[in-house]
XYZ file of C-alpha atoms in Angstrom:
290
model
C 238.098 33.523 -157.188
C 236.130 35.586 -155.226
C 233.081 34.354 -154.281
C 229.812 37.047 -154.595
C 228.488 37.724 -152.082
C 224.706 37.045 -151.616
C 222.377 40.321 -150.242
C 219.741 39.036 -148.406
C 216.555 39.923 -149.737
C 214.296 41.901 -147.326
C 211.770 40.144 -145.695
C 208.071 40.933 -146.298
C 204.960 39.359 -145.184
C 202.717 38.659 -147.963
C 199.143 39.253 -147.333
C 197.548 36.106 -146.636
C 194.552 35.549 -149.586
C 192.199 33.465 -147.243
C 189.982 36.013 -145.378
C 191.600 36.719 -141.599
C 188.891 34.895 -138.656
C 187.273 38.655 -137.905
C 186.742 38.926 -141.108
C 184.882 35.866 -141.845
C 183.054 36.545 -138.812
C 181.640 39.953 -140.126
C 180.491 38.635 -143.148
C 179.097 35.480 -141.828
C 176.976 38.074 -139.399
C 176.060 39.900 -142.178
C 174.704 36.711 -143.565
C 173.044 35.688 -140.956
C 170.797 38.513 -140.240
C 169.779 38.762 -144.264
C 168.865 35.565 -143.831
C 166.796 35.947 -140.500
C 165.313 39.006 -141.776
C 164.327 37.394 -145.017
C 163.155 34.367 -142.287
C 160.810 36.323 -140.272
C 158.707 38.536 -143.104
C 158.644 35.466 -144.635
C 156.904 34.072 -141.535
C 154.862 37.627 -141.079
C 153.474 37.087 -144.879
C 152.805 33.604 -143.819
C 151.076 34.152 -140.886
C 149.213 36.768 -142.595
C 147.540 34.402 -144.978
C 146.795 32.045 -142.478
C 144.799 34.740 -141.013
C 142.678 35.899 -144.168
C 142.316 31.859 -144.535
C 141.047 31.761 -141.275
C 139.212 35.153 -141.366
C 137.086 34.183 -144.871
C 136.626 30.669 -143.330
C 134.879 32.066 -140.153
C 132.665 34.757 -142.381
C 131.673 31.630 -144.329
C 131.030 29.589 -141.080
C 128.944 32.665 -139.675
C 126.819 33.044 -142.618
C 126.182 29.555 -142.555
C 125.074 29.720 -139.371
C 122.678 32.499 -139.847
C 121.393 30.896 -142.700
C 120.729 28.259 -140.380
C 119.114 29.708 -137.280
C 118.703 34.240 -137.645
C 118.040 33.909 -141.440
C 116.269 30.626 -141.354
C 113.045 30.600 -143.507
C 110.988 29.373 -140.674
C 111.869 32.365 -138.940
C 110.442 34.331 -141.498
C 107.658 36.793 -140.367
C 104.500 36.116 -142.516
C 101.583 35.452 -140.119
C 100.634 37.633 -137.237
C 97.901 37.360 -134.980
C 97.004 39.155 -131.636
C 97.043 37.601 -128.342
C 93.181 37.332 -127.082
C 94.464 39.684 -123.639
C 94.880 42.839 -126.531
C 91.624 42.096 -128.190
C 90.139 42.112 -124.559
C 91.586 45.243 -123.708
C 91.615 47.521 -127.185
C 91.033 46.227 -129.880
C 92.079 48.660 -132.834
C 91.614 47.648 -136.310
C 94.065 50.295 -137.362
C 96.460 49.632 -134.414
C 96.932 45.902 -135.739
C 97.012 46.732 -139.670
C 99.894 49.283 -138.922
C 102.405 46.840 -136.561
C 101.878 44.069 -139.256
C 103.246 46.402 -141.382
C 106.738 46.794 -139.310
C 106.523 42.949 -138.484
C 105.749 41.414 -141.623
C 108.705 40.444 -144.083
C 110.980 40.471 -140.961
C 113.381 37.965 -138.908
C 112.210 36.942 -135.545
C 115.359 36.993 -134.291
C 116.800 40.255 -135.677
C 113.670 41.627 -134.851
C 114.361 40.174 -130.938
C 117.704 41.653 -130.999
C 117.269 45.835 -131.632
C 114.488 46.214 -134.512
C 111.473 46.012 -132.032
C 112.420 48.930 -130.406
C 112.127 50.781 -132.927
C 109.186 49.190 -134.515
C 107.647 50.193 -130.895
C 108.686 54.071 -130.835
C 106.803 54.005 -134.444
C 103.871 53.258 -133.420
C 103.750 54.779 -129.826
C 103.760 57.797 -132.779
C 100.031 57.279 -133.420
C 99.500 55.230 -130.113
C 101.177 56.867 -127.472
C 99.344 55.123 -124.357
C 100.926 51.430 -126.193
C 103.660 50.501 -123.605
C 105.013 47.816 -124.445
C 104.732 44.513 -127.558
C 105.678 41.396 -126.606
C 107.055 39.127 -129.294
C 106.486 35.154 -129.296
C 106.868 32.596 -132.065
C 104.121 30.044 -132.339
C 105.191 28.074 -135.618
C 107.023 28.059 -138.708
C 106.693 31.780 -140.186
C 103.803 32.955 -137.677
C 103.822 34.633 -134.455
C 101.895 36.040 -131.715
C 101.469 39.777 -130.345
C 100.607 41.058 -127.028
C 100.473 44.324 -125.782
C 99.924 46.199 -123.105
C 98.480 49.454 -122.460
C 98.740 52.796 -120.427
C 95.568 53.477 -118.859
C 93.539 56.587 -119.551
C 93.655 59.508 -116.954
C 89.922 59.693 -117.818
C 87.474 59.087 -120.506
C 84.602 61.124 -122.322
C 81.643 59.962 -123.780
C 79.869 61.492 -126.703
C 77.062 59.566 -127.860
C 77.307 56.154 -127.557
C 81.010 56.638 -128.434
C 84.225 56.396 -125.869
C 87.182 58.240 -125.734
C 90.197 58.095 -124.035
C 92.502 60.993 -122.799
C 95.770 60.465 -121.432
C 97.018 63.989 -121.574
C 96.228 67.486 -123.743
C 96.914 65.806 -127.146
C 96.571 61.791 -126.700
C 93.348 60.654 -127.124
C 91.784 57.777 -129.099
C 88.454 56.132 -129.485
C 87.538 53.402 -127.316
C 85.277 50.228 -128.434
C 82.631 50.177 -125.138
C 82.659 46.501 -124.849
C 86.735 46.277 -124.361
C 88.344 46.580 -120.948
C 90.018 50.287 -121.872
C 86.533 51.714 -122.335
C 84.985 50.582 -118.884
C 87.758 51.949 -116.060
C 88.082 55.633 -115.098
C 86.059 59.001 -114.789
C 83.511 59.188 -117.169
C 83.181 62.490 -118.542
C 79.456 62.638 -120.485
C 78.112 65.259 -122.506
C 74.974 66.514 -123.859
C 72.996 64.401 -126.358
C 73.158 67.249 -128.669
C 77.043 65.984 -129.084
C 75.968 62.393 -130.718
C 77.599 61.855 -133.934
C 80.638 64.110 -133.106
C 83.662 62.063 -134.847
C 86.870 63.111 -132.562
C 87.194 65.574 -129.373
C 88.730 68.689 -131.329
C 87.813 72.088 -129.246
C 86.941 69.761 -126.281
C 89.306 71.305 -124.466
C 88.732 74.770 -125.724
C 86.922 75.967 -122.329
C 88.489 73.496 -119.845
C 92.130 72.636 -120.275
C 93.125 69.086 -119.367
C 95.090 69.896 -116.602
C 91.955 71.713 -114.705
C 89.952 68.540 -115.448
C 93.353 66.204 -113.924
C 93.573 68.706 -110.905
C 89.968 68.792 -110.213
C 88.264 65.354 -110.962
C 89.935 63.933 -107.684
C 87.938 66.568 -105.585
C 85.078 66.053 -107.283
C 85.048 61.799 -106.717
C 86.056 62.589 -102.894
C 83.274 65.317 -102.599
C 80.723 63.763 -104.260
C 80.886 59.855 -102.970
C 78.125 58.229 -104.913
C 78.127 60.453 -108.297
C 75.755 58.728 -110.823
C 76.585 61.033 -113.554
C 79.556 64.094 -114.551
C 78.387 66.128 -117.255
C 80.178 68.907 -119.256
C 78.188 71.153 -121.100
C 80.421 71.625 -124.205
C 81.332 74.889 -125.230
C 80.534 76.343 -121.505
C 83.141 76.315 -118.263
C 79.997 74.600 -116.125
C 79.458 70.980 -115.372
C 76.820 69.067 -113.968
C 76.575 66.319 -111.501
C 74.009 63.301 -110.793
C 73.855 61.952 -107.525
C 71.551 60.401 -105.425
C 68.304 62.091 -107.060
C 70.304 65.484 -107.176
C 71.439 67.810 -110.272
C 74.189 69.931 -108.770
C 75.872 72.710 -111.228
C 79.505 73.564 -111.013
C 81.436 76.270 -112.746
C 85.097 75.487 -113.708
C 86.467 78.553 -111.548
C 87.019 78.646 -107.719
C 85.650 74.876 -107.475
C 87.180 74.828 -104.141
C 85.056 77.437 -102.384
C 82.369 75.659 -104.745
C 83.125 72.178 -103.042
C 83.403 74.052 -99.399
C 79.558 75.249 -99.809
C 78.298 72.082 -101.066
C 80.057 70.349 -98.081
C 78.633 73.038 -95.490
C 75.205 72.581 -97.122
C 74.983 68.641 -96.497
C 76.218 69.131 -93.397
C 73.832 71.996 -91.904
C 70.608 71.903 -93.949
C 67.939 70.249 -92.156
C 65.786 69.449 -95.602
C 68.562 68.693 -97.318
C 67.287 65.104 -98.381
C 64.530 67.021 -99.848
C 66.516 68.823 -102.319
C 66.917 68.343 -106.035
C 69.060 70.625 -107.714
C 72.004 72.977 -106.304
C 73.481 75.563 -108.480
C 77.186 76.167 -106.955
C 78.619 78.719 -109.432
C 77.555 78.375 -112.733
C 74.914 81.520 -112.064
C 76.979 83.317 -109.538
C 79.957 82.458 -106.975
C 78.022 84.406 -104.209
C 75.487 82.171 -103.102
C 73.906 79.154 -103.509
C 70.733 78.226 -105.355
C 68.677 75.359 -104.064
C 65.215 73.978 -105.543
C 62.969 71.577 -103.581
């Protein structure tokens, strides 16, 4: 018999099931970075509430240490007195009622940090010539004020009454047994001026800026002046010295000053005379009585 032949069956590679090593590879990267990824915002939300955890345990640490020290109740601003240097120097009723006002109620320590600046600008509103408040803590709750003060340019007396000018619109009264009211020019006026309450229209005839320009000249000229009177309501002035009544007028004082000087210098009698009249009648002479 003939024996069948036998056709060889083709040969094909079967595709291997188990995932080739690039493959694998791939995926395993894949993997690998979800699970990184997933790793690190994991670690960002972490971190993240460590941070508010750490955040809300410093606020609380920070309040509790203002409670303890800014905010403590000892700091607590309830009793104010002034230091016996202000009282010395002006002491104003009003002045002291309206910084307890600002101070009272109030931290030391916030108040030592920004707030008295501001409590100063407030009342250099009604007190311009204040400079500057000094703060100090005496004991639980009470502390101690000291200011100090601008000096007036000059003051005017009305009556038995002081007051102070520092420029066109500062002035304030001065009490005549405190330092304040006992340095400077001393403008007087007329006794017919007692009882007058403030210095409105005082400056109606003679601006302050003639009286700042010219009361130099006047101290230099007139050495030992006993007395500098403005009669208010008129330009003229009078001054007292050494047995003398000399009149001024508030024009030309210069040329004014010039004859008085020229007088002194060349009148033979001039010990002997006891009032001059330099301008207030008329700029072209002089009149003398003796």
């Amino acid at each position: 018999m003939a024996r069948g032949l036998v056709q060889p069956r083709p040969f094909v590679k079967k595709k291997s099931s188990t995932p080739s090593f690039s493959a694998g590879r791939i995926i395993g990267s894949k993997r690998a970075n979800t699970i990184q990824k997933n790793g690190f915002l994991l670690l960002v939300a972490k971190s993240y509430a460590g941070w508010v955890i750490v955040s809300i345990i410093l606020i609380l640490l920070g309040l509790f240490f203002l409670k303890g020290t800014w905010y403590n109740p000892n700091y607590l601003i309830q009793n104010i007195t002034y230091s016996p240097e202000t009282r010395a120097q002006y002491e104003n009723t009003e002045l002291f009622v309206l910084t307890s006002k600002y101070l009272r109620g109030q931290y030391l320590n916030t108040i030592q940090l920004g707030e008295k600046g501001k409590i100063l600008s407030k009342i250099q509103e009604q007190y311009p010539f204040v400079r500057n408040m000094k703060i100090e803590y005496q004991s639980p709750q009470s502390i101690k004020v000291d200011f100090t003060f601008d000096y007036h340019k000059f003051r005017v007396k009305i009556g038995e009454k002081f007051w102070g000018v520092w420029n066109g619109k500062n002035t304030g009264e001065l009490q005549s047994g405190r330092a304040l009211a006992q340095t400077g020019v001393t403008i007087d006026t007329p006794a017919y001026l007692s009882g007058t309450e403030s210095l409105s229209g005082f400056f109606y005839e003679v601006n302050f800026e003639r009286y700042e320009q010219n009361i130099p000249k006047i101290k230099q000229t007139f050495t030992n002046i006993e007395r500098f009177v403005y009669l208010a309501g008129s330009p003229n002035f009078i001054v007292f010295e050494n047995g003398k009544t000399i009149y001024l007028h508030r024009d030309n004082l210069d040329y004014q000053l010039q004859k008085y000087l020229w007088l002194k210098n060349n009148y033979k009698n001039f010990a002997g005379i006891y009032e001059i009249d330099l301008g207030s009648q008329t700029q072209n002479r002089v009149i003398i009585k003796e």
